[in-house]
Amino acid sequence: MSKERDVAGAMSPRKDAQIDAQHALELAVFAGGRVTRHPLPAEGRVSLGRSKENDVQIDESSVSRRHAIIHLGARLAIEDLGSANGTRLRRERSAGPTTKLLELQLEPGKTTELAVGDAVNLGSTLIVILPREGAASAAAGHAPGEPIVRDPAMQRLYALAERVAASPLSVLLLGETGAGKEVLAEHIHRRSPRAHGPFLRLNCAALAESLLESELFGHEKGAFTSAGQAKPGLLETAEKGTVMLDEVGELPSGIQVKLLRVLEDRKVMRVGGLSPRPIDVRFISATNRDLAAEVKRGAFREDLFFRLNGIALTIPPLRARASEIAPLARAMAERTASALGRRAPAFAPETLAALEAHPWPGNIRELRNVIERAVVLAGGDTLLPEHLLLDASAPPPLVDTRTPTSVEAHPAEVAALAGPLPAGPRPPSPLPPGPPRSAEAAGGLRGELDAIERRRIVDALEQCAGNQTQAAALLGMPRRTFVARLSAYGIPRPRKGKAKG
């Protein structure tokens, strides 16, 4: 497991009760067309870079293997470690009626003081330190660290989760992708007697079977070619804490057998080890699959299913809890605006109506993508329905930049926010260049964002050899929306004879 996960758990064990919520921070990384968030410890050092040895791994080609270090404590600071593409700090400065973004190139080896909300570029990847999501929700009338729960069914679910949290039962969370399973898992952890222990998450679908075994159970020195030293696994690292096994339905059969033994014996055998080690962890598993059906068809072990299913909690999809859409959208808009150095925009009544009427096949994850894009496109103080782009065939709206308080965003900032696609070999593009854009559409922020999104769609198709389903997943976009974008930008759909989509 990369230490990117450790920063949310082992490096940052749950000290929320000891830290004032307004001082609880997280690192937002804008890369690969999406945003990842990493809770930060109250003090210490957090290393950033492309290598898995960093506390936060940023797998982007413009980021060096060991790029920078964030220093946390009485003051915030960042230090460039001699990176190839440099570290740049972007800071606001008021000049009359406008606010300008000034850029400072960091000198390698020297620390530079940071403020919460400062934008920093590691190569072309944008990072921002923000108040942790719980602190933001407190400002909106929610308790620090608490999820936004308004729907009656969700209130009943969370009330049940709090009762379950006090017990040692293993918990199985069921629900569609992006519905909020990880948020509920963290809530259960915070409400449990293990709240001061680590909360660690492993995506079971993200690693090959050989790597998954080493990440879960650890390995001894010399257990395999690259095992230069012994390494404890996730289950040992989470001692007296909680382990969340995300996408548990994707576990290979060989790992299912070993995990069952761990659940029964509460001992773990490292790869290459000779004797088992005792562990004390709680398991929360999550899946969007029907595990009972998987058991019937022989794809998942029945005995493991019963072990994981101490109690099952099903999270309703976002479309079934429309009363939560508006408060969630406001919180997301506030966080995105802060990352961009802007004031949080207001929502027009028709915008909220459009959000509540949308079916949200991608649930909260899709809502986050829509709101983040809308804040970038809006430019002004109010989000309008056309900024949402819920009608996937509609082109991006023209940005109103006439307000005297608008931030003067440099084109590089827009490119950094969009971020490159993950590096990898790319076959020859099956797509011809698109039609030339008019001078009006190419002007201003609208033209830049329009061109960026089209280029990213073309790049995703190239990287996935024309497979539209894979390209949509790479961009974090529902396939239906992706196909509509192809038409909107005049991108020919690859023929099924050449590449299946």
Short mmCIF file of C-alpha atoms in Angstrom, two decimals:
data_model
loop_
_atom_site.label_atom_id
_atom_site.label_comp_id
_atom_site.label_asym_id
_atom_site.label_seq_id
_atom_site.Cartn_x
_atom_site.Cartn_y
_atom_site.Cartn_z
CA MET A 1 0.00 0.00 0.00
CA SER A 2 1.37 3.41 -0.91
CA LYS A 3 1.84 5.90 1.87
CA GLU A 4 -0.78 8.08 0.22
CA ARG A 5 -3.25 6.00 2.21
CA ASP A 6 -1.11 6.18 5.34
CA VAL A 7 -1.43 9.96 5.49
CA ALA A 8 -5.17 9.49 5.99
CA GLY A 9 -4.66 6.89 8.67
CA ALA A 10 -1.33 5.91 10.16
CA MET A 11 0.25 9.34 9.73
CA SER A 12 -2.94 11.01 10.82
CA PRO A 13 -4.59 8.82 13.46
CA ARG A 14 -7.91 10.12 14.60
CA LYS A 15 -6.94 13.06 16.81
CA ASP A 16 -10.03 15.01 15.82
CA ALA A 17 -11.20 15.05 19.42
CA GLN A 18 -7.91 16.66 20.45
CA ILE A 19 -7.64 19.18 17.61
CA ASP A 20 -9.96 22.14 17.22
CA ALA A 21 -11.94 21.54 14.03
CA GLN A 22 -10.99 24.90 12.59
CA HIS A 23 -7.32 23.79 12.65
CA ALA A 24 -7.94 20.36 11.08
CA LEU A 25 -6.47 20.53 7.58
CA GLU A 26 -6.35 18.43 4.45
CA LEU A 27 -4.42 18.51 1.21
CA ALA A 28 -6.45 18.77 -2.02
CA VAL A 29 -4.61 17.50 -5.11
CA PHE A 30 -6.02 18.54 -8.50
CA ALA A 31 -4.61 15.99 -10.96
CA GLY A 32 -5.79 13.73 -13.73
CA GLY A 33 -9.06 15.63 -14.09
CA ARG A 34 -10.17 14.87 -10.53
CA VAL A 35 -9.55 15.97 -6.96
CA THR A 36 -8.16 13.71 -4.22
CA ARG A 37 -8.12 14.77 -0.59
CA HIS A 38 -5.62 13.72 2.07
CA PRO A 39 -6.15 14.54 5.78
CA LEU A 40 -3.01 16.14 7.27
CA PRO A 41 -1.55 15.59 10.75
CA ALA A 42 -1.49 18.50 13.22
CA GLU A 43 2.28 18.66 13.08
CA GLY A 44 5.21 16.98 11.36
CA ARG A 45 6.34 16.62 7.76
CA VAL A 46 4.43 15.24 4.78
CA SER A 47 6.43 14.34 1.69
CA LEU A 48 4.97 14.70 -1.81
CA GLY A 49 6.12 13.08 -5.03
CA ARG A 50 5.63 10.45 -7.69
CA SER A 51 7.37 7.67 -5.76
CA LYS A 52 5.36 5.30 -3.56
CA GLU A 53 7.79 6.08 -0.75
CA ASN A 54 6.17 9.50 -0.24
CA ASP A 55 3.47 10.17 2.32
CA VAL A 56 1.27 11.44 -0.51
CA GLN A 57 1.97 9.85 -3.88
CA ILE A 58 1.06 12.02 -6.90
CA ASP A 59 1.40 9.83 -9.96
CA GLU A 60 1.80 12.59 -12.55
CA SER A 61 4.65 12.88 -15.05
CA SER A 62 5.41 16.53 -14.20
CA VAL A 63 5.92 15.66 -10.51
CA SER A 64 9.38 14.45 -9.44
CA ARG A 65 9.89 11.23 -7.51
CA ARG A 66 10.64 13.27 -4.38
CA HIS A 67 9.24 16.68 -5.16
CA ALA A 68 8.47 18.65 -1.98
CA ILE A 69 7.79 18.51 1.75
CA ILE A 70 4.98 20.26 3.64
CA HIS A 71 5.95 21.28 7.19
CA LEU A 72 3.05 21.39 9.67
CA GLY A 73 2.89 22.75 13.18
CA ALA A 74 2.77 26.28 14.61
CA ARG A 75 3.21 27.52 11.03
CA LEU A 76 2.72 26.01 7.60
CA ALA A 77 5.60 25.89 5.13
CA ILE A 78 6.63 24.09 1.97
CA GLU A 79 10.09 23.07 0.78
CA ASP A 80 11.10 22.09 -2.75
CA LEU A 81 13.48 19.08 -2.78
CA GLY A 82 15.29 19.99 -5.99
CA SER A 83 12.48 18.89 -8.30
CA ALA A 84 12.95 18.82 -12.07
CA ASN A 85 9.92 20.99 -12.91
CA GLY A 86 9.98 23.22 -9.85
CA THR A 87 7.45 24.28 -7.21
CA ARG A 88 5.50 27.52 -7.64
CA LEU A 89 3.44 29.29 -5.00
CA ARG A 90 0.46 31.34 -6.19
CA ARG A 91 -0.80 34.01 -3.86
CA GLU A 92 -3.47 36.68 -4.08
CA ARG A 93 -2.67 40.39 -3.92
CA SER A 94 -5.32 43.10 -4.06
CA ALA A 95 -4.70 45.89 -6.57
CA GLY A 96 -7.54 48.38 -6.65
CA PRO A 97 -10.86 46.77 -7.60
CA THR A 98 -9.31 43.49 -8.77
CA THR A 99 -7.44 40.64 -7.16
CA LYS A 100 -4.32 39.41 -8.92
CA LEU A 101 -2.55 36.07 -8.59
CA LEU A 102 1.18 36.44 -8.10
CA GLU A 103 3.52 33.52 -8.75
CA LEU A 104 6.64 32.77 -6.70
CA GLN A 105 9.18 30.15 -7.83
CA LEU A 106 10.48 28.30 -4.75
CA GLU A 107 14.22 27.94 -4.28
CA PRO A 108 15.21 24.28 -3.69
CA GLY A 109 16.14 23.44 -0.12
CA LYS A 110 14.55 26.55 1.42
CA THR A 111 11.22 26.58 3.26
CA THR A 112 8.57 29.11 2.26
CA GLU A 113 5.68 29.97 4.54
CA LEU A 114 2.20 28.90 3.41
CA ALA A 115 -1.29 30.07 4.27
CA VAL A 116 -4.42 27.92 4.17
CA GLY A 117 -5.91 28.33 0.69
CA ASP A 118 -2.62 29.14 -1.07
CA ALA A 119 -2.37 27.44 -4.47
CA VAL A 120 0.89 25.56 -5.13
CA ASN A 121 1.97 23.97 -8.40
CA LEU A 122 4.20 20.89 -8.31
CA GLY A 123 5.17 20.89 -11.96
CA SER A 124 1.74 21.21 -13.60
CA THR A 125 -0.20 19.66 -10.70
CA LEU A 126 -2.13 22.00 -8.40
CA ILE A 127 -2.28 21.37 -4.64
CA VAL A 128 -4.08 23.41 -1.99
CA ILE A 129 -4.20 23.09 1.81
CA LEU A 130 -7.78 23.52 2.99
CA PRO A 131 -9.78 23.23 6.21
CA ARG A 132 -10.89 19.64 6.54
CA GLU A 133 -14.40 18.93 5.27
CA GLY A 134 -15.80 18.67 8.79
CA ALA A 135 -14.61 22.18 9.63
CA ALA A 136 -16.25 23.55 6.48
CA SER A 137 -19.54 21.90 7.34
CA ALA A 138 -19.37 23.39 10.85
CA ALA A 139 -19.37 26.85 9.30
CA ALA A 140 -22.57 25.89 7.49
CA GLY A 141 -24.26 24.84 10.73
CA HIS A 142 -23.01 21.24 11.00
CA ALA A 143 -20.94 19.74 13.78
CA PRO A 144 -17.22 19.48 13.00
CA GLY A 145 -16.32 16.30 11.17
CA GLU A 146 -19.95 15.30 10.69
CA PRO A 147 -21.42 14.34 7.31
CA ILE A 148 -24.40 16.22 5.91
CA VAL A 149 -27.45 14.07 6.71
CA ARG A 150 -30.92 15.52 6.03
CA ASP A 151 -32.94 12.73 4.42
CA PRO A 152 -35.10 10.77 6.94
CA ALA A 153 -33.88 7.41 5.60
CA MET A 154 -30.28 8.55 5.93
CA GLN A 155 -30.93 9.83 9.46
CA ARG A 156 -32.26 6.40 10.42
CA LEU A 157 -29.26 4.75 8.75
CA TYR A 158 -26.76 6.93 10.62
CA ALA A 159 -28.60 6.39 13.91
CA LEU A 160 -28.26 2.64 13.37
CA ALA A 161 -24.60 3.07 12.38
CA GLU A 162 -23.88 4.86 15.66
CA ARG A 163 -25.34 1.94 17.63
CA VAL A 164 -23.31 -0.49 15.56
CA ALA A 165 -20.16 1.58 16.04
CA ALA A 166 -20.02 0.82 19.76
CA SER A 167 -19.98 -2.93 19.09
CA PRO A 168 -17.13 -5.11 17.75
CA LEU A 169 -19.26 -6.33 14.82
CA SER A 170 -17.80 -6.40 11.32
CA VAL A 171 -19.81 -4.11 9.05
CA LEU A 172 -20.68 -4.58 5.37
CA LEU A 173 -21.65 -1.38 3.53
CA LEU A 174 -23.73 -1.79 0.37
CA GLY A 175 -24.64 0.83 -2.20
CA GLU A 176 -23.99 2.23 -5.63
CA THR A 177 -20.60 3.63 -6.61
CA GLY A 178 -20.12 7.12 -5.21
CA ALA A 179 -23.08 6.93 -2.79
CA GLY A 180 -20.98 7.70 0.31
CA LYS A 181 -19.82 4.33 1.66
CA GLU A 182 -16.40 5.66 2.72
CA VAL A 183 -17.96 8.64 4.51
CA LEU A 184 -20.21 6.28 6.50
CA ALA A 185 -17.25 3.99 7.27
CA GLU A 186 -15.27 6.93 8.70
CA HIS A 187 -18.30 8.00 10.73
CA ILE A 188 -18.57 4.53 12.25
CA HIS A 189 -14.86 4.65 13.08
CA ARG A 190 -15.14 8.07 14.76
CA ARG A 191 -18.06 6.85 16.86
CA SER A 192 -16.34 3.62 17.92
CA PRO A 193 -14.05 2.87 20.86
CA ARG A 194 -11.25 2.74 18.24
CA ALA A 195 -11.67 6.41 17.30
CA HIS A 196 -8.14 7.30 18.46
CA GLY A 197 -6.62 4.50 16.40
CA PRO A 198 -5.90 4.69 12.66
CA PHE A 199 -8.52 4.45 9.95
CA LEU A 200 -6.98 2.86 6.87
CA ARG A 201 -8.65 2.18 3.53
CA LEU A 202 -7.60 -0.28 0.83
CA ASN A 203 -9.22 -0.47 -2.60
CA CYS A 204 -9.25 -4.20 -3.30
CA ALA A 205 -9.84 -3.62 -7.02
CA ALA A 206 -6.83 -1.34 -7.49
CA LEU A 207 -4.01 -3.88 -6.97
CA ALA A 208 -2.92 -7.12 -8.60
CA GLU A 209 -3.30 -10.25 -6.45
CA SER A 210 0.44 -10.47 -5.71
CA LEU A 211 0.59 -6.83 -4.56
CA LEU A 212 -2.70 -7.08 -2.68
CA GLU A 213 -1.38 -9.93 -0.54
CA SER A 214 1.75 -7.96 0.37
CA GLU A 215 -0.25 -4.80 1.11
CA LEU A 216 -2.74 -6.61 3.35
CA PHE A 217 -0.45 -9.02 5.18
CA GLY A 218 3.02 -7.46 4.80
CA HIS A 219 6.21 -9.27 3.85
CA GLU A 220 9.56 -10.28 5.27
CA LYS A 221 12.90 -9.19 3.87
CA GLY A 222 13.78 -11.26 0.81
CA ALA A 223 10.25 -12.65 0.39
CA PHE A 224 10.41 -11.61 -3.28
CA THR A 225 12.82 -9.83 -5.59
CA SER A 226 12.06 -6.24 -4.60
CA ALA A 227 11.59 -6.96 -0.87
CA GLY A 228 14.76 -5.24 0.33
CA GLN A 229 13.43 -4.93 3.86
CA ALA A 230 10.59 -6.26 5.98
CA LYS A 231 7.33 -4.29 5.78
CA PRO A 232 4.24 -4.58 7.97
CA GLY A 233 0.97 -4.95 6.09
CA LEU A 234 -2.17 -2.86 6.31
CA LEU A 235 -3.67 -5.11 8.97
CA GLU A 236 -0.65 -4.70 11.27
CA THR A 237 -0.41 -0.95 10.64
CA ALA A 238 -4.04 -0.49 11.67
CA GLU A 239 -3.50 -1.99 15.14
CA LYS A 240 -6.34 -0.97 17.49
CA GLY A 241 -7.96 0.90 14.60
CA THR A 242 -10.26 0.22 11.66
CA VAL A 243 -9.55 -1.22 8.21
CA MET A 244 -11.93 -0.44 5.37
CA LEU A 245 -11.82 -2.98 2.55
CA ASP A 246 -13.33 -1.05 -0.36
CA GLU A 247 -14.61 -3.01 -3.38
CA VAL A 248 -14.32 -6.20 -1.31
CA GLY A 249 -16.33 -8.05 -3.95
CA GLU A 250 -13.28 -7.81 -6.24
CA LEU A 251 -11.02 -9.87 -3.93
CA PRO A 252 -9.32 -12.75 -5.77
CA SER A 253 -10.26 -16.21 -4.48
CA GLY A 254 -6.75 -16.84 -3.12
CA ILE A 255 -6.86 -13.70 -0.99
CA GLN A 256 -10.39 -14.54 0.17
CA VAL A 257 -9.07 -17.75 1.78
CA LYS A 258 -6.26 -15.92 3.61
CA LEU A 259 -8.52 -13.08 4.77
CA LEU A 260 -11.00 -15.62 6.15
CA ARG A 261 -8.21 -17.15 8.23
CA VAL A 262 -7.26 -13.71 9.57
CA LEU A 263 -10.87 -12.99 10.54
CA GLU A 264 -11.17 -16.32 12.35
CA ASP A 265 -7.78 -16.38 14.11
CA ARG A 266 -7.08 -12.64 14.44
CA LYS A 267 -3.53 -13.38 13.32
CA VAL A 268 -1.70 -12.42 10.15
CA MET A 269 1.10 -14.27 8.36
CA ARG A 270 3.46 -12.03 6.40
CA VAL A 271 4.52 -13.12 2.92
CA GLY A 272 7.69 -15.12 3.48
CA GLY A 273 7.07 -15.29 7.24
CA LEU A 274 7.40 -18.33 9.48
CA SER A 275 5.05 -17.48 12.35
CA PRO A 276 1.75 -15.53 12.52
CA ARG A 277 1.47 -12.17 14.30
CA PRO A 278 -1.59 -11.25 16.41
CA ILE A 279 -3.63 -8.23 15.31
CA ASP A 280 -6.41 -6.16 16.87
CA VAL A 281 -8.41 -4.41 14.12
CA ARG A 282 -12.01 -3.92 13.13
CA PHE A 283 -13.15 -4.62 9.58
CA ILE A 284 -15.56 -2.51 7.57
CA SER A 285 -16.12 -3.78 4.04
CA ALA A 286 -17.83 -2.00 1.16
CA THR A 287 -19.05 -3.09 -2.24
CA ASN A 288 -21.45 -2.05 -5.00
CA ARG A 289 -22.02 -5.73 -5.87
CA ASP A 290 -24.74 -8.05 -4.62
CA LEU A 291 -22.47 -10.32 -2.58
CA ALA A 292 -25.29 -12.78 -1.85
CA ALA A 293 -25.70 -13.27 -5.60
CA GLU A 294 -21.91 -13.55 -5.98
CA VAL A 295 -21.93 -16.32 -3.37
CA LYS A 296 -24.65 -18.20 -5.26
CA ARG A 297 -22.69 -18.16 -8.50
CA GLY A 298 -19.48 -19.21 -6.72
CA ALA A 299 -17.52 -15.98 -7.21
CA PHE A 300 -17.34 -15.14 -3.49
CA ARG A 301 -16.80 -17.48 -0.54
CA GLU A 302 -19.91 -18.01 1.54
CA ASP A 303 -17.95 -18.41 4.80
CA LEU A 304 -16.08 -15.12 4.18
CA PHE A 305 -19.37 -13.39 3.35
CA PHE A 306 -20.85 -14.45 6.71
CA ARG A 307 -17.70 -13.28 8.53
CA LEU A 308 -17.75 -9.84 6.90
CA ASN A 309 -21.53 -9.49 7.20
CA GLY A 310 -21.82 -8.98 10.95
CA ILE A 311 -24.39 -6.37 9.98
CA ALA A 312 -25.14 -4.94 6.53
CA LEU A 313 -26.00 -1.26 6.00
CA THR A 314 -27.38 -0.18 2.63
CA ILE A 315 -26.82 3.44 1.55
CA PRO A 316 -29.57 4.83 -0.71
CA PRO A 317 -28.45 6.53 -3.94
CA LEU A 318 -28.32 10.32 -4.08
CA ARG A 319 -31.40 10.52 -6.34
CA ALA A 320 -33.42 8.98 -3.48
CA ARG A 321 -32.37 11.70 -1.01
CA ALA A 322 -32.93 14.92 -2.90
CA SER A 323 -33.10 16.98 0.32
CA GLU A 324 -29.34 16.52 0.74
CA ILE A 325 -28.37 17.72 -2.73
CA ALA A 326 -28.52 21.47 -1.99
CA PRO A 327 -26.45 21.43 1.25
CA LEU A 328 -23.93 19.06 -0.31
CA ALA A 329 -23.62 21.27 -3.39
CA ARG A 330 -23.12 24.40 -1.28
CA ALA A 331 -20.37 22.74 0.78
CA MET A 332 -18.62 21.52 -2.38
CA ALA A 333 -18.87 24.95 -4.02
CA GLU A 334 -17.40 26.61 -0.95
CA ARG A 335 -14.42 24.26 -0.93
CA THR A 336 -13.78 24.57 -4.67
CA ALA A 337 -14.02 28.37 -4.58
CA SER A 338 -11.57 28.46 -1.67
CA ALA A 339 -9.11 26.32 -3.65
CA LEU A 340 -9.36 28.78 -6.55
CA GLY A 341 -9.00 31.86 -4.35
CA ARG A 342 -12.59 33.02 -4.88
CA ARG A 343 -15.61 33.75 -2.76
CA ALA A 344 -18.16 30.94 -2.59
CA PRO A 345 -20.86 31.53 -5.22
CA ALA A 346 -24.58 31.60 -4.51
CA PHE A 347 -26.99 29.18 -6.19
CA ALA A 348 -29.85 30.52 -8.27
CA PRO A 349 -33.20 28.85 -7.37
CA GLU A 350 -33.45 27.33 -10.84
CA THR A 351 -29.94 25.90 -10.41
CA LEU A 352 -30.97 24.06 -7.23
CA ALA A 353 -34.11 22.83 -8.99
CA ALA A 354 -32.00 21.44 -11.84
CA LEU A 355 -29.65 19.70 -9.39
CA GLU A 356 -32.54 18.10 -7.52
CA ALA A 357 -34.18 16.91 -10.75
CA HIS A 358 -31.03 15.23 -12.11
CA PRO A 359 -30.89 11.41 -11.69
CA TRP A 360 -27.21 11.37 -10.54
CA PRO A 361 -26.10 7.97 -11.84
CA GLY A 362 -22.63 8.72 -10.40
CA ASN A 363 -24.10 9.83 -7.04
CA ILE A 364 -22.04 12.16 -4.81
CA ARG A 365 -18.91 11.67 -6.89
CA GLU A 366 -20.74 12.94 -9.97
CA LEU A 367 -22.22 15.84 -7.98
CA ARG A 368 -18.74 16.86 -6.85
CA ASN A 369 -17.44 16.85 -10.44
CA VAL A 370 -20.42 18.91 -11.63
CA ILE A 371 -20.05 21.52 -8.87
CA GLU A 372 -16.28 21.85 -9.22
CA ARG A 373 -16.65 22.39 -12.97
CA ALA A 374 -19.52 24.85 -12.46
CA VAL A 375 -17.51 27.00 -10.04
CA VAL A 376 -14.70 27.21 -12.59
CA LEU A 377 -17.08 28.10 -15.42
CA ALA A 378 -19.22 30.60 -13.49
CA GLY A 379 -16.66 33.34 -12.94
CA GLY A 380 -19.30 35.51 -11.23
CA ASP A 381 -21.06 35.37 -7.87
CA THR A 382 -23.99 33.10 -8.85
CA LEU A 383 -24.15 29.59 -10.28
CA LEU A 384 -26.74 29.37 -13.07
CA PRO A 385 -28.20 26.20 -14.65
CA GLU A 386 -26.04 26.60 -17.76
CA HIS A 387 -22.89 26.37 -15.63
CA LEU A 388 -23.83 22.85 -14.51
CA LEU A 389 -23.66 21.30 -17.99
CA LEU A 390 -26.19 18.69 -16.91
CA ASP A 391 -27.38 18.70 -20.51
CA ALA A 392 -24.30 16.90 -21.78
CA SER A 393 -24.85 18.08 -25.35
CA ALA A 394 -24.56 21.75 -24.37
CA PRO A 395 -21.19 23.49 -24.88
CA PRO A 396 -19.56 25.28 -21.91
CA PRO A 397 -21.18 28.67 -21.28
CA LEU A 398 -19.44 31.98 -21.83
CA VAL A 399 -17.87 33.15 -18.57
CA ASP A 400 -18.91 36.54 -17.24
CA THR A 401 -15.69 38.28 -16.20
CA ARG A 402 -17.12 41.77 -15.88
CA THR A 403 -17.39 41.73 -12.09
CA PRO A 404 -14.64 43.98 -10.63
CA THR A 405 -13.86 41.44 -7.90
CA SER A 406 -13.16 38.54 -10.22
CA VAL A 407 -9.77 36.82 -9.96
CA GLU A 408 -7.46 37.23 -12.92
CA ALA A 409 -6.68 33.58 -13.63
CA HIS A 410 -3.60 32.84 -15.70
CA PRO A 411 -4.13 30.21 -18.47
CA ALA A 412 -1.53 28.02 -16.75
CA GLU A 413 -3.74 27.93 -13.66
CA VAL A 414 -6.59 26.54 -15.75
CA ALA A 415 -4.27 23.94 -17.29
CA ALA A 416 -2.96 23.00 -13.85
CA LEU A 417 -6.49 22.53 -12.56
CA ALA A 418 -7.36 20.30 -15.49
CA GLY A 419 -4.16 18.29 -15.06
CA PRO A 420 -2.65 15.72 -17.41
CA LEU A 421 -3.93 12.20 -17.82
CA PRO A 422 -1.98 9.44 -16.04
CA ALA A 423 1.21 8.62 -17.90
CA GLY A 424 1.32 5.49 -20.00
CA PRO A 425 1.98 4.22 -23.51
CA ARG A 426 -0.42 5.64 -26.05
CA PRO A 427 -1.29 3.93 -29.33
CA PRO A 428 -1.71 6.03 -32.48
CA SER A 429 -4.80 8.19 -32.21
CA PRO A 430 -7.84 6.84 -34.10
CA LEU A 431 -9.26 10.36 -34.10
CA PRO A 432 -8.69 13.21 -36.54
CA PRO A 433 -8.28 16.74 -35.18
CA GLY A 434 -11.58 18.44 -34.45
CA PRO A 435 -13.10 21.28 -36.41
CA PRO A 436 -11.56 24.73 -35.89
CA ARG A 437 -13.25 26.78 -33.19
CA SER A 438 -14.55 30.26 -33.83
CA ALA A 439 -12.51 33.23 -32.58
CA GLU A 440 -15.30 34.13 -30.17
CA ALA A 441 -15.41 30.63 -28.62
CA ALA A 442 -11.63 30.49 -28.37
CA GLY A 443 -11.44 33.75 -26.46
CA GLY A 444 -11.36 33.99 -22.70
CA LEU A 445 -11.74 31.31 -20.10
CA ARG A 446 -14.58 29.57 -21.94
CA GLY A 447 -12.38 28.85 -24.94
CA GLU A 448 -9.53 27.58 -22.74
CA LEU A 449 -11.79 25.25 -20.75
CA ASP A 450 -13.54 24.08 -23.91
CA ALA A 451 -10.23 23.24 -25.56
CA ILE A 452 -8.88 21.57 -22.40
CA GLU A 453 -11.90 19.29 -22.03
CA ARG A 454 -11.83 18.31 -25.71
CA ARG A 455 -8.11 17.57 -25.55
CA ARG A 456 -8.56 15.47 -22.41
CA ILE A 457 -11.33 13.44 -24.06
CA VAL A 458 -9.15 12.82 -27.12
CA ASP A 459 -6.19 11.91 -24.89
CA ALA A 460 -8.34 9.51 -22.86
CA LEU A 461 -9.53 7.76 -26.03
CA GLU A 462 -5.95 7.52 -27.28
CA GLN A 463 -4.75 6.07 -23.98
CA CYS A 464 -7.61 3.54 -23.93
CA ALA A 465 -7.16 2.56 -27.60
CA GLY A 466 -10.57 3.99 -28.50
CA ASN A 467 -12.51 2.14 -25.78
CA GLN A 468 -15.18 4.64 -24.78
CA THR A 469 -16.18 2.87 -21.55
CA GLN A 470 -12.60 2.83 -20.27
CA ALA A 471 -12.00 6.43 -21.37
CA ALA A 472 -15.11 7.61 -19.53
CA ALA A 473 -13.98 5.78 -16.38
CA LEU A 474 -10.50 7.32 -16.69
CA LEU A 475 -12.07 10.80 -16.69
CA GLY A 476 -14.51 9.96 -13.86
CA MET A 477 -17.43 10.68 -16.21
CA PRO A 478 -20.62 8.63 -16.73
CA ARG A 479 -20.47 6.88 -20.12
CA ARG A 480 -23.68 8.53 -21.30
CA THR A 481 -22.22 11.97 -20.58
CA PHE A 482 -18.96 10.99 -22.26
CA VAL A 483 -20.73 9.92 -25.47
CA ALA A 484 -22.71 13.16 -25.51
CA ARG A 485 -19.44 15.11 -25.12
CA LEU A 486 -18.07 13.36 -28.21
CA SER A 487 -20.97 14.76 -30.23
CA ALA A 488 -20.77 18.20 -28.61
CA TYR A 489 -17.08 18.57 -29.51
CA GLY A 490 -17.31 17.00 -32.95
CA ILE A 491 -15.16 14.00 -32.01
CA PRO A 492 -15.96 10.94 -34.18
CA ARG A 493 -16.89 7.86 -32.15
CA PRO A 494 -14.40 5.01 -32.78
CA ARG A 495 -16.00 2.25 -34.82
CA LYS A 496 -16.67 -0.97 -32.97
CA GLY A 497 -14.69 -2.89 -35.52
CA LYS A 498 -11.56 -1.06 -34.41
CA ALA A 499 -12.15 -0.64 -30.71
CA LYS A 500 -15.02 -1.76 -28.55
CA GLY A 501 -16.70 0.94 -26.56
#
